[in-house]
Amino acid sequence: MSLDHLRKPLQLNETTELKAVFDPALRCFSAQLWKDGDPAGLLGLVGEFTHPDDVLDAVDEFLTERGESPLTESQMGQFGGMLIMAKGGPDAAMLQQAVDAPHTVLPLF
């Protein structure tokens, strides 16, 4: 199964999308809101979010302050995956492995 959808922006509606960003030089995450192809907001100042969960904890408030609906549970999970893929490295490789062969990374009870 491909994770290509996690490398593209999250489409919130016809004109609005949320992009997951990782800056390798600063080692921090952020979220960019785009409306009609133009930047409409940035969540995460330099060095503020060092873990994807930090962004996920703040994204709903960020969106509602800008007149957007909070993320659904499904969108939240997808955006979390997008943040992991934006960083790349071992976490992204583990996510890919979990999708490709879940029996190799998830315990069976």
PDB file of N, CA and C in Angstrom:
ATOM      1  N   MET A   1       0.850  -1.185   0.000  1.00  0.00           N
ATOM      2  CA  MET A   1       0.000   0.000   0.000  1.00  0.00           C
ATOM      3  C   MET A   1       0.890   1.241   0.000  1.00  0.00           C
ATOM      4  N   SER A   2       0.534   2.198  -0.787  1.00  0.00           N
ATOM      5  CA  SER A   2       1.318   3.418  -0.913  1.00  0.00           C
ATOM      6  C   SER A   2       0.922   4.442   0.146  1.00  0.00           C
ATOM      7  N   LEU A   3       1.899   5.169   0.593  1.00  0.00           N
ATOM      8  CA  LEU A   3       1.646   6.266   1.526  1.00  0.00           C
ATOM      9  C   LEU A   3       1.763   7.618   0.825  1.00  0.00           C
ATOM     10  N   ASP A   4       1.592   7.637  -0.487  1.00  0.00           N
ATOM     11  CA  ASP A   4       1.713   8.881  -1.247  1.00  0.00           C
ATOM     12  C   ASP A   4       0.754   9.958  -0.756  1.00  0.00           C
ATOM     13  N   HIS A   5      -0.434   9.546  -0.296  1.00  0.00           N
ATOM     14  CA  HIS A   5      -1.399  10.540   0.191  1.00  0.00           C
ATOM     15  C   HIS A   5      -0.876  11.272   1.435  1.00  0.00           C
ATOM     16  N   LEU A   6       0.110  10.695   2.119  1.00  0.00           N
ATOM     17  CA  LEU A   6       0.682  11.354   3.292  1.00  0.00           C
ATOM     18  C   LEU A   6       1.787  12.335   2.916  1.00  0.00           C
ATOM     19  N   ARG A   7       2.113  12.387   1.648  1.00  0.00           N
ATOM     20  CA  ARG A   7       3.140  13.319   1.171  1.00  0.00           C
ATOM     21  C   ARG A   7       2.524  14.545   0.497  1.00  0.00           C
ATOM     22  N   LYS A   8       1.195  14.553   0.425  1.00  0.00           N
ATOM     23  CA  LYS A   8       0.467  15.663  -0.187  1.00  0.00           C
ATOM     24  C   LYS A   8      -0.249  16.441   0.913  1.00  0.00           C
ATOM     25  N   PRO A   9      -0.644  17.683   0.635  1.00  0.00           N
ATOM     26  CA  PRO A   9      -1.399  18.446   1.637  1.00  0.00           C
ATOM     27  C   PRO A   9      -2.731  17.768   1.965  1.00  0.00           C
ATOM     28  N   LEU A  10      -3.215  18.002   3.169  1.00  0.00           N
ATOM     29  CA  LEU A  10      -4.512  17.510   3.600  1.00  0.00           C
ATOM     30  C   LEU A  10      -5.571  18.486   3.105  1.00  0.00           C
ATOM     31  N   GLN A  11      -6.445  18.022   2.246  1.00  0.00           N
ATOM     32  CA  GLN A  11      -7.489  18.875   1.675  1.00  0.00           C
ATOM     33  C   GLN A  11      -8.611  19.020   2.694  1.00  0.00           C
ATOM     34  N   LEU A  12      -8.823  20.238   3.209  1.00  0.00           N
ATOM     35  CA  LEU A  12      -9.869  20.491   4.198  1.00  0.00           C
ATOM     36  C   LEU A  12     -11.212  20.786   3.541  1.00  0.00           C
ATOM     37  N   ASN A  13     -11.165  21.459   2.404  1.00  0.00           N
ATOM     38  CA  ASN A  13     -12.354  21.711   1.580  1.00  0.00           C
ATOM     39  C   ASN A  13     -11.864  22.037   0.172  1.00  0.00           C
ATOM     40  N   GLU A  14     -12.734  22.538  -0.677  1.00  0.00           N
ATOM     41  CA  GLU A  14     -12.367  22.778  -2.081  1.00  0.00           C
ATOM     42  C   GLU A  14     -11.211  23.768  -2.249  1.00  0.00           C
ATOM     43  N   THR A  15     -11.078  24.710  -1.315  1.00  0.00           N
ATOM     44  CA  THR A  15     -10.087  25.775  -1.489  1.00  0.00           C
ATOM     45  C   THR A  15      -9.024  25.822  -0.397  1.00  0.00           C
ATOM     46  N   THR A  16      -9.139  24.953   0.617  1.00  0.00           N
ATOM     47  CA  THR A  16      -8.266  25.056   1.785  1.00  0.00           C
ATOM     48  C   THR A  16      -7.536  23.755   2.031  1.00  0.00           C
ATOM     49  N   GLU A  17      -6.238  23.864   2.300  1.00  0.00           N
ATOM     50  CA  GLU A  17      -5.437  22.682   2.596  1.00  0.00           C
ATOM     51  C   GLU A  17      -4.453  22.967   3.718  1.00  0.00           C
ATOM     52  N   LEU A  18      -4.051  21.881   4.369  1.00  0.00           N
ATOM     53  CA  LEU A  18      -3.112  21.954   5.482  1.00  0.00           C
ATOM     54  C   LEU A  18      -1.876  21.150   5.100  1.00  0.00           C
ATOM     55  N   LYS A  19      -0.714  21.778   5.204  1.00  0.00           N
ATOM     56  CA  LYS A  19       0.537  21.129   4.828  1.00  0.00           C
ATOM     57  C   LYS A  19       1.369  20.832   6.067  1.00  0.00           C
ATOM     58  N   ALA A  20       1.915  19.630   6.111  1.00  0.00           N
ATOM     59  CA  ALA A  20       2.817  19.226   7.188  1.00  0.00           C
ATOM     60  C   ALA A  20       4.239  19.555   6.768  1.00  0.00           C
ATOM     61  N   VAL A  21       4.986  20.180   7.669  1.00  0.00           N
ATOM     62  CA  VAL A  21       6.346  20.622   7.355  1.00  0.00           C
ATOM     63  C   VAL A  21       7.292  20.197   8.468  1.00  0.00           C
ATOM     64  N   PHE A  22       8.478  19.743   8.065  1.00  0.00           N
ATOM     65  CA  PHE A  22       9.561  19.503   9.016  1.00  0.00           C
ATOM     66  C   PHE A  22      10.786  20.224   8.498  1.00  0.00           C
ATOM     67  N   ASP A  23      11.400  21.038   9.344  1.00  0.00           N
ATOM     68  CA  ASP A  23      12.626  21.745   8.983  1.00  0.00           C
ATOM     69  C   ASP A  23      13.798  20.968   9.572  1.00  0.00           C
ATOM     70  N   PRO A  24      14.575  20.292   8.721  1.00  0.00           N
ATOM     71  CA  PRO A  24      15.674  19.466   9.242  1.00  0.00           C
ATOM     72  C   PRO A  24      16.785  20.283   9.897  1.00  0.00           C
ATOM     73  N   ALA A  25      16.991  21.508   9.458  1.00  0.00           N
ATOM     74  CA  ALA A  25      18.042  22.336  10.050  1.00  0.00           C
ATOM     75  C   ALA A  25      17.672  22.751  11.474  1.00  0.00           C
ATOM     76  N   LEU A  26      16.403  23.093  11.669  1.00  0.00           N
ATOM     77  CA  LEU A  26      15.943  23.538  12.988  1.00  0.00           C
ATOM     78  C   LEU A  26      15.352  22.394  13.812  1.00  0.00           C
ATOM     79  N   ARG A  27      15.154  21.247  13.164  1.00  0.00           N
ATOM     80  CA  ARG A  27      14.607  20.046  13.807  1.00  0.00           C
ATOM     81  C   ARG A  27      13.272  20.332  14.491  1.00  0.00           C
ATOM     82  N   CYS A  28      12.375  20.984  13.723  1.00  0.00           N
ATOM     83  CA  CYS A  28      11.055  21.278  14.272  1.00  0.00           C
ATOM     84  C   CYS A  28       9.977  21.103  13.206  1.00  0.00           C
ATOM     85  N   PHE A  29       8.762  20.881  13.688  1.00  0.00           N
ATOM     86  CA  PHE A  29       7.593  20.676  12.844  1.00  0.00           C
ATOM     87  C   PHE A  29       6.740  21.934  12.809  1.00  0.00           C
ATOM     88  N   SER A  30       5.952  22.050  11.755  1.00  0.00           N
ATOM     89  CA  SER A  30       4.956  23.112  11.676  1.00  0.00           C
ATOM     90  C   SER A  30       3.840  22.672  10.745  1.00  0.00           C
ATOM     91  N   ALA A  31       2.778  23.450  10.741  1.00  0.00           N
ATOM     92  CA  ALA A  31       1.661  23.224   9.836  1.00  0.00           C
ATOM     93  C   ALA A  31       1.387  24.526   9.110  1.00  0.00           C
ATOM     94  N   GLN A  32       1.204  24.433   7.810  1.00  0.00           N
ATOM     95  CA  GLN A  32       0.900  25.605   6.999  1.00  0.00           C
ATOM     96  C   GLN A  32      -0.529  25.492   6.490  1.00  0.00           C
ATOM     97  N   LEU A  33      -1.301  26.539   6.678  1.00  0.00           N
ATOM     98  CA  LEU A  33      -2.660  26.608   6.155  1.00  0.00           C
ATOM     99  C   LEU A  33      -2.620  27.405   4.850  1.00  0.00           C
ATOM    100  N   TRP A  34      -3.224  26.845   3.809  1.00  0.00           N
ATOM    101  CA  TRP A  34      -3.272  27.499   2.507  1.00  0.00           C
ATOM    102  C   TRP A  34      -4.726  27.619   2.070  1.00  0.00           C
ATOM    103  N   LYS A  35      -5.104  28.816   1.579  1.00  0.00           N
ATOM    104  CA  LYS A  35      -6.444  29.058   1.057  1.00  0.00           C
ATOM    105  C   LYS A  35      -6.319  29.653  -0.343  1.00  0.00           C
ATOM    106  N   ASP A  36      -7.026  29.074  -1.263  1.00  0.00           N
ATOM    107  CA  ASP A  36      -6.996  29.536  -2.653  1.00  0.00           C
ATOM    108  C   ASP A  36      -5.578  29.639  -3.208  1.00  0.00           C
ATOM    109  N   GLY A  37      -4.700  28.722  -2.795  1.00  0.00           N
ATOM    110  CA  GLY A  37      -3.334  28.700  -3.295  1.00  0.00           C
ATOM    111  C   GLY A  37      -2.382  29.677  -2.630  1.00  0.00           C
ATOM    112  N   ASP A  38      -2.857  30.405  -1.628  1.00  0.00           N
ATOM    113  CA  ASP A  38      -2.024  31.378  -0.928  1.00  0.00           C
ATOM    114  C   ASP A  38      -1.854  30.986   0.535  1.00  0.00           C
ATOM    115  N   PRO A  39      -0.694  31.311   1.142  1.00  0.00           N
ATOM    116  CA  PRO A  39      -0.517  31.026   2.568  1.00  0.00           C
ATOM    117  C   PRO A  39      -1.527  31.806   3.407  1.00  0.00           C
ATOM    118  N   ALA A  40      -2.123  31.097   4.396  1.00  0.00           N
ATOM    119  CA  ALA A  40      -3.150  31.732   5.228  1.00  0.00           C
ATOM    120  C   ALA A  40      -2.858  31.573   6.718  1.00  0.00           C
ATOM    121  N   GLY A  41      -1.735  30.977   7.055  1.00  0.00           N
ATOM    122  CA  GLY A  41      -1.386  30.840   8.462  1.00  0.00           C
ATOM    123  C   GLY A  41      -0.310  29.805   8.677  1.00  0.00           C
ATOM    124  N   LEU A  42       0.470  29.996   9.728  1.00  0.00           N
ATOM    125  CA  LEU A  42       1.543  29.080  10.085  1.00  0.00           C
ATOM    126  C   LEU A  42       1.412  28.727  11.556  1.00  0.00           C
ATOM    127  N   LEU A  43       1.367  27.444  11.824  1.00  0.00           N
ATOM    128  CA  LEU A  43       1.329  26.943  13.192  1.00  0.00           C
ATOM    129  C   LEU A  43       2.708  26.400  13.514  1.00  0.00           C
ATOM    130  N   GLY A  44       3.372  27.034  14.463  1.00  0.00           N
ATOM    131  CA  GLY A  44       4.688  26.568  14.882  1.00  0.00           C
ATOM    132  C   GLY A  44       5.769  27.580  14.590  1.00  0.00           C
ATOM    133  N   LEU A  45       6.224  28.211  15.636  1.00  0.00           N
ATOM    134  CA  LEU A  45       7.337  29.136  15.506  1.00  0.00           C
ATOM    135  C   LEU A  45       8.640  28.342  15.501  1.00  0.00           C
ATOM    136  N   VAL A  46       9.722  28.970  15.180  1.00  0.00           N
ATOM    137  CA  VAL A  46      11.020  28.300  15.107  1.00  0.00           C
ATOM    138  C   VAL A  46      11.311  27.572  16.409  1.00  0.00           C
ATOM    139  N   GLY A  47      11.500  26.274  16.305  1.00  0.00           N
ATOM    140  CA  GLY A  47      11.860  25.459  17.457  1.00  0.00           C
ATOM    141  C   GLY A  47      10.732  25.142  18.420  1.00  0.00           C
ATOM    142  N   GLU A  48       9.497  25.594  18.115  1.00  0.00           N
ATOM    143  CA  GLU A  48       8.383  25.413  19.044  1.00  0.00           C
ATOM    144  C   GLU A  48       7.919  23.962  19.132  1.00  0.00           C
ATOM    145  N   PHE A  49       7.775  23.296  17.992  1.00  0.00           N
ATOM    146  CA  PHE A  49       7.239  21.935  17.967  1.00  0.00           C
ATOM    147  C   PHE A  49       8.319  20.950  17.531  1.00  0.00           C
ATOM    148  N   THR A  50       8.838  20.197  18.481  1.00  0.00           N
ATOM    149  CA  THR A  50       9.914  19.248  18.179  1.00  0.00           C
ATOM    150  C   THR A  50       9.399  17.829  17.978  1.00  0.00           C
ATOM    151  N   HIS A  51       8.095  17.625  18.120  1.00  0.00           N
ATOM    152  CA  HIS A  51       7.498  16.302  17.965  1.00  0.00           C
ATOM    153  C   HIS A  51       6.159  16.453  17.240  1.00  0.00           C
ATOM    154  N   PRO A  52       5.774  15.497  16.399  1.00  0.00           N
ATOM    155  CA  PRO A  52       4.486  15.611  15.701  1.00  0.00           C
ATOM    156  C   PRO A  52       3.300  15.809  16.645  1.00  0.00           C
ATOM    157  N   ASP A  53       3.317  15.169  17.804  1.00  0.00           N
ATOM    158  CA  ASP A  53       2.215  15.322  18.756  1.00  0.00           C
ATOM    159  C   ASP A  53       2.038  16.765  19.205  1.00  0.00           C
ATOM    160  N   ASP A  54       3.120  17.525  19.250  1.00  0.00           N
ATOM    161  CA  ASP A  54       3.026  18.933  19.630  1.00  0.00           C
ATOM    162  C   ASP A  54       2.124  19.688  18.652  1.00  0.00           C
ATOM    163  N   VAL A  55       2.295  19.411  17.363  1.00  0.00           N
ATOM    164  CA  VAL A  55       1.475  20.049  16.327  1.00  0.00           C
ATOM    165  C   VAL A  55       0.032  19.571  16.450  1.00  0.00           C
ATOM    166  N   LEU A  56      -0.153  18.265  16.618  1.00  0.00           N
ATOM    167  CA  LEU A  56      -1.496  17.707  16.699  1.00  0.00           C
ATOM    168  C   LEU A  56      -2.268  18.265  17.892  1.00  0.00           C
ATOM    169  N   ASP A  57      -1.578  18.534  18.986  1.00  0.00           N
ATOM    170  CA  ASP A  57      -2.225  19.096  20.176  1.00  0.00           C
ATOM    171  C   ASP A  57      -2.727  20.522  19.944  1.00  0.00           C
ATOM    172  N   ALA A  58      -2.135  21.229  19.004  1.00  0.00           N
ATOM    173  CA  ALA A  58      -2.465  22.646  18.794  1.00  0.00           C
ATOM    174  C   ALA A  58      -3.229  22.931  17.500  1.00  0.00           C
ATOM    175  N   VAL A  59      -3.339  21.955  16.617  1.00  0.00           N
ATOM    176  CA  VAL A  59      -3.854  22.232  15.283  1.00  0.00           C
ATOM    177  C   VAL A  59      -5.337  22.618  15.275  1.00  0.00           C
ATOM    178  N   ASP A  60      -6.163  22.013  16.112  1.00  0.00           N
ATOM    179  CA  ASP A  60      -7.587  22.351  16.093  1.00  0.00           C
ATOM    180  C   ASP A  60      -7.834  23.805  16.505  1.00  0.00           C
ATOM    181  N   GLU A  61      -7.157  24.252  17.538  1.00  0.00           N
ATOM    182  CA  GLU A  61      -7.303  25.652  17.959  1.00  0.00           C
ATOM    183  C   GLU A  61      -6.815  26.592  16.859  1.00  0.00           C
ATOM    184  N   PHE A  62      -5.697  26.260  16.243  1.00  0.00           N
ATOM    185  CA  PHE A  62      -5.147  27.039  15.134  1.00  0.00           C
ATOM    186  C   PHE A  62      -6.179  27.163  14.008  1.00  0.00           C
ATOM    187  N   LEU A  63      -6.804  26.050  13.651  1.00  0.00           N
ATOM    188  CA  LEU A  63      -7.775  26.064  12.556  1.00  0.00           C
ATOM    189  C   LEU A  63      -9.020  26.876  12.920  1.00  0.00           C
ATOM    190  N   THR A  64      -9.546  26.672  14.115  1.00  0.00           N
ATOM    191  CA  THR A  64     -10.762  27.394  14.488  1.00  0.00           C
ATOM    192  C   THR A  64     -10.516  28.901  14.603  1.00  0.00           C
ATOM    193  N   GLU A  65      -9.326  29.291  15.023  1.00  0.00           N
ATOM    194  CA  GLU A  65      -8.989  30.725  15.075  1.00  0.00           C
ATOM    195  C   GLU A  65      -8.984  31.345  13.681  1.00  0.00           C
ATOM    196  N   ARG A  66      -8.830  30.523  12.662  1.00  0.00           N
ATOM    197  CA  ARG A  66      -8.793  31.003  11.285  1.00  0.00           C
ATOM    198  C   ARG A  66     -10.078  30.687  10.529  1.00  0.00           C
ATOM    199  N   GLY A  67     -11.135  30.353  11.287  1.00  0.00           N
ATOM    200  CA  GLY A  67     -12.441  30.135  10.670  1.00  0.00           C
ATOM    201  C   GLY A  67     -12.628  28.778  10.026  1.00  0.00           C
ATOM    202  N   GLU A  68     -11.764  27.836  10.327  1.00  0.00           N
ATOM    203  CA  GLU A  68     -11.863  26.486   9.767  1.00  0.00           C
ATOM    204  C   GLU A  68     -12.382  25.524  10.826  1.00  0.00           C
ATOM    205  N   SER A  69     -12.934  24.425  10.378  1.00  0.00           N
ATOM    206  CA  SER A  69     -13.408  23.391  11.302  1.00  0.00           C
ATOM    207  C   SER A  69     -12.226  22.618  11.866  1.00  0.00           C
ATOM    208  N   PRO A  70     -12.350  22.127  13.095  1.00  0.00           N
ATOM    209  CA  PRO A  70     -11.306  21.254  13.642  1.00  0.00           C
ATOM    210  C   PRO A  70     -11.203  19.983  12.796  1.00  0.00           C
ATOM    211  N   LEU A  71     -10.082  19.308  12.887  1.00  0.00           N
ATOM    212  CA  LEU A  71      -9.895  18.072  12.142  1.00  0.00           C
ATOM    213  C   LEU A  71     -10.777  16.971  12.706  1.00  0.00           C
ATOM    214  N   THR A  72     -11.273  16.141  11.821  1.00  0.00           N
ATOM    215  CA  THR A  72     -11.994  14.955  12.267  1.00  0.00           C
ATOM    216  C   THR A  72     -10.977  13.963  12.817  1.00  0.00           C
ATOM    217  N   GLU A  73     -11.451  12.917  13.450  1.00  0.00           N
ATOM    218  CA  GLU A  73     -10.547  11.888  13.986  1.00  0.00           C
ATOM    219  C   GLU A  73      -9.711  11.274  12.863  1.00  0.00           C
ATOM    220  N   SER A  74     -10.344  11.013  11.741  1.00  0.00           N
ATOM    221  CA  SER A  74      -9.644  10.442  10.589  1.00  0.00           C
ATOM    222  C   SER A  74      -8.594  11.411  10.038  1.00  0.00           C
ATOM    223  N   GLN A  75      -8.963  12.689   9.913  1.00  0.00           N
ATOM    224  CA  GLN A  75      -8.022  13.699   9.431  1.00  0.00           C
ATOM    225  C   GLN A  75      -6.853  13.867  10.398  1.00  0.00           C
ATOM    226  N   MET A  76      -7.131  13.770  11.695  1.00  0.00           N
ATOM    227  CA  MET A  76      -6.080  13.910  12.704  1.00  0.00           C
ATOM    228  C   MET A  76      -5.052  12.792  12.537  1.00  0.00           C
ATOM    229  N   GLY A  77      -5.534  11.569  12.353  1.00  0.00           N
ATOM    230  CA  GLY A  77      -4.624  10.449  12.136  1.00  0.00           C
ATOM    231  C   GLY A  77      -3.826  10.611  10.855  1.00  0.00           C
ATOM    232  N   GLN A  78      -4.502  11.048   9.797  1.00  0.00           N
ATOM    233  CA  GLN A  78      -3.813  11.261   8.526  1.00  0.00           C
ATOM    234  C   GLN A  78      -2.770  12.361   8.648  1.00  0.00           C
ATOM    235  N   PHE A  79      -3.110  13.463   9.323  1.00  0.00           N
ATOM    236  CA  PHE A  79      -2.153  14.560   9.458  1.00  0.00           C
ATOM    237  C   PHE A  79      -0.957  14.147  10.319  1.00  0.00           C
ATOM    238  N   GLY A  80      -1.201  13.325  11.335  1.00  0.00           N
ATOM    239  CA  GLY A  80      -0.086  12.790  12.122  1.00  0.00           C
ATOM    240  C   GLY A  80       0.872  11.996  11.244  1.00  0.00           C
ATOM    241  N   GLY A  81       0.322  11.166  10.367  1.00  0.00           N
ATOM    242  CA  GLY A  81       1.154  10.427   9.422  1.00  0.00           C
ATOM    243  C   GLY A  81       1.886  11.348   8.469  1.00  0.00           C
ATOM    244  N   MET A  82       1.232  12.422   8.067  1.00  0.00           N
ATOM    245  CA  MET A  82       1.868  13.393   7.170  1.00  0.00           C
ATOM    246  C   MET A  82       3.070  14.052   7.842  1.00  0.00           C
ATOM    247  N   LEU A  83       2.941  14.360   9.125  1.00  0.00           N
ATOM    248  CA  LEU A  83       4.060  14.964   9.853  1.00  0.00           C
ATOM    249  C   LEU A  83       5.239  13.993   9.938  1.00  0.00           C
ATOM    250  N   ILE A  84       4.936  12.723  10.199  1.00  0.00           N
ATOM    251  CA  ILE A  84       5.992  11.706  10.260  1.00  0.00           C
ATOM    252  C   ILE A  84       6.686  11.577   8.906  1.00  0.00           C
ATOM    253  N   MET A  85       5.913  11.543   7.837  1.00  0.00           N
ATOM    254  CA  MET A  85       6.501  11.418   6.500  1.00  0.00           C
ATOM    255  C   MET A  85       7.282  12.677   6.115  1.00  0.00           C
ATOM    256  N   ALA A  86       6.832  13.851   6.593  1.00  0.00           N
ATOM    257  CA  ALA A  86       7.554  15.087   6.290  1.00  0.00           C
ATOM    258  C   ALA A  86       8.959  15.051   6.869  1.00  0.00           C
ATOM    259  N   LYS A  87       9.105  14.444   8.036  1.00  0.00           N
ATOM    260  CA  LYS A  87      10.431  14.338   8.651  1.00  0.00           C
ATOM    261  C   LYS A  87      11.283  13.287   7.950  1.00  0.00           C
ATOM    262  N   GLY A  88      10.642  12.177   7.575  1.00  0.00           N
ATOM    263  CA  GLY A  88      11.397  11.091   6.945  1.00  0.00           C
ATOM    264  C   GLY A  88      12.177  10.311   7.989  1.00  0.00           C
ATOM    265  N   GLY A  89      13.185   9.592   7.567  1.00  0.00           N
ATOM    266  CA  GLY A  89      14.044   8.849   8.481  1.00  0.00           C
ATOM    267  C   GLY A  89      13.404   7.583   9.010  1.00  0.00           C
ATOM    268  N   PRO A  90      13.899   7.089  10.154  1.00  0.00           N
ATOM    269  CA  PRO A  90      13.442   5.808  10.684  1.00  0.00           C
ATOM    270  C   PRO A  90      11.956   5.762  11.032  1.00  0.00           C
ATOM    271  N   ASP A  91      11.396   6.866  11.529  1.00  0.00           N
ATOM    272  CA  ASP A  91       9.970   6.865  11.869  1.00  0.00           C
ATOM    273  C   ASP A  91       9.116   6.674  10.620  1.00  0.00           C
ATOM    274  N   ALA A  92       9.486   7.336   9.534  1.00  0.00           N
ATOM    275  CA  ALA A  92       8.753   7.178   8.274  1.00  0.00           C
ATOM    276  C   ALA A  92       8.922   5.760   7.733  1.00  0.00           C
ATOM    277  N   ALA A  93      10.110   5.198   7.876  1.00  0.00           N
ATOM    278  CA  ALA A  93      10.345   3.819   7.428  1.00  0.00           C
ATOM    279  C   ALA A  93       9.497   2.841   8.235  1.00  0.00           C
ATOM    280  N   MET A  94       9.373   3.076   9.533  1.00  0.00           N
ATOM    281  CA  MET A  94       8.541   2.213  10.379  1.00  0.00           C
ATOM    282  C   MET A  94       7.069   2.348  10.019  1.00  0.00           C
ATOM    283  N   LEU A  95       6.620   3.556   9.719  1.00  0.00           N
ATOM    284  CA  LEU A  95       5.240   3.758   9.303  1.00  0.00           C
ATOM    285  C   LEU A  95       4.983   3.013   8.000  1.00  0.00           C
ATOM    286  N   GLN A  96       5.902   3.111   7.058  1.00  0.00           N
ATOM    287  CA  GLN A  96       5.756   2.395   5.785  1.00  0.00           C
ATOM    288  C   GLN A  96       5.709   0.888   6.030  1.00  0.00           C
ATOM    289  N   GLN A  97       6.572   0.390   6.902  1.00  0.00           N
ATOM    290  CA  GLN A  97       6.592  -1.035   7.207  1.00  0.00           C
ATOM    291  C   GLN A  97       5.281  -1.461   7.878  1.00  0.00           C
ATOM    292  N   ALA A  98       4.755  -0.636   8.757  1.00  0.00           N
ATOM    293  CA  ALA A  98       3.497  -0.954   9.433  1.00  0.00           C
ATOM    294  C   ALA A  98       2.350  -1.070   8.441  1.00  0.00           C
ATOM    295  N   VAL A  99       2.388  -0.260   7.391  1.00  0.00           N
ATOM    296  CA  VAL A  99       1.345  -0.313   6.369  1.00  0.00           C
ATOM    297  C   VAL A  99       1.558  -1.512   5.446  1.00  0.00           C
ATOM    298  N   ASP A 100       2.805  -1.725   5.045  1.00  0.00           N
ATOM    299  CA  ASP A 100       3.111  -2.808   4.105  1.00  0.00           C
ATOM    300  C   ASP A 100       2.984  -4.189   4.726  1.00  0.00           C
ATOM    301  N   ALA A 101       3.432  -4.341   5.961  1.00  0.00           N
ATOM    302  CA  ALA A 101       3.451  -5.652   6.622  1.00  0.00           C
ATOM    303  C   ALA A 101       3.153  -5.471   8.110  1.00  0.00           C
ATOM    304  N   PRO A 102       1.903  -5.189   8.465  1.00  0.00           N
ATOM    305  CA  PRO A 102       1.580  -4.883   9.855  1.00  0.00           C
ATOM    306  C   PRO A 102       1.964  -5.996  10.832  1.00  0.00           C
ATOM    307  N   HIS A 103       1.965  -7.223  10.386  1.00  0.00           N
ATOM    308  CA  HIS A 103       2.312  -8.326  11.278  1.00  0.00           C
ATOM    309  C   HIS A 103       3.766  -8.286  11.725  1.00  0.00           C
ATOM    310  N   THR A 104       4.604  -7.505  11.051  1.00  0.00           N
ATOM    311  CA  THR A 104       6.013  -7.425  11.413  1.00  0.00           C
ATOM    312  C   THR A 104       6.307  -6.373  12.463  1.00  0.00           C
ATOM    313  N   VAL A 105       5.379  -5.451  12.694  1.00  0.00           N
ATOM    314  CA  VAL A 105       5.643  -4.371  13.651  1.00  0.00           C
ATOM    315  C   VAL A 105       4.607  -4.275  14.762  1.00  0.00           C
ATOM    316  N   LEU A 106       3.471  -4.896  14.586  1.00  0.00           N
ATOM    317  CA  LEU A 106       2.423  -4.814  15.593  1.00  0.00           C
ATOM    318  C   LEU A 106       2.320  -6.140  16.332  1.00  0.00           C
ATOM    319  N   PRO A 107       2.263  -6.106  17.641  1.00  0.00           N
ATOM    320  CA  PRO A 107       2.149  -7.367  18.382  1.00  0.00           C
ATOM    321  C   PRO A 107       0.791  -8.028  18.139  1.00  0.00           C
ATOM    322  N   LEU A 108       0.812  -9.324  18.056  1.00  0.00           N
ATOM    323  CA  LEU A 108      -0.420 -10.088  17.909  1.00  0.00           C
ATOM    324  C   LEU A 108      -0.821 -10.624  19.261  1.00  0.00           C
ATOM    325  N   PHE A 109      -2.030 -10.366  19.669  1.00  0.00           N
ATOM    326  CA  PHE A 109      -2.496 -10.819  20.976  1.00  0.00           C
ATOM    327  C   PHE A 109      -3.458 -11.964  20.804  1.00  0.00           C
TER     328      PHE A 109
END
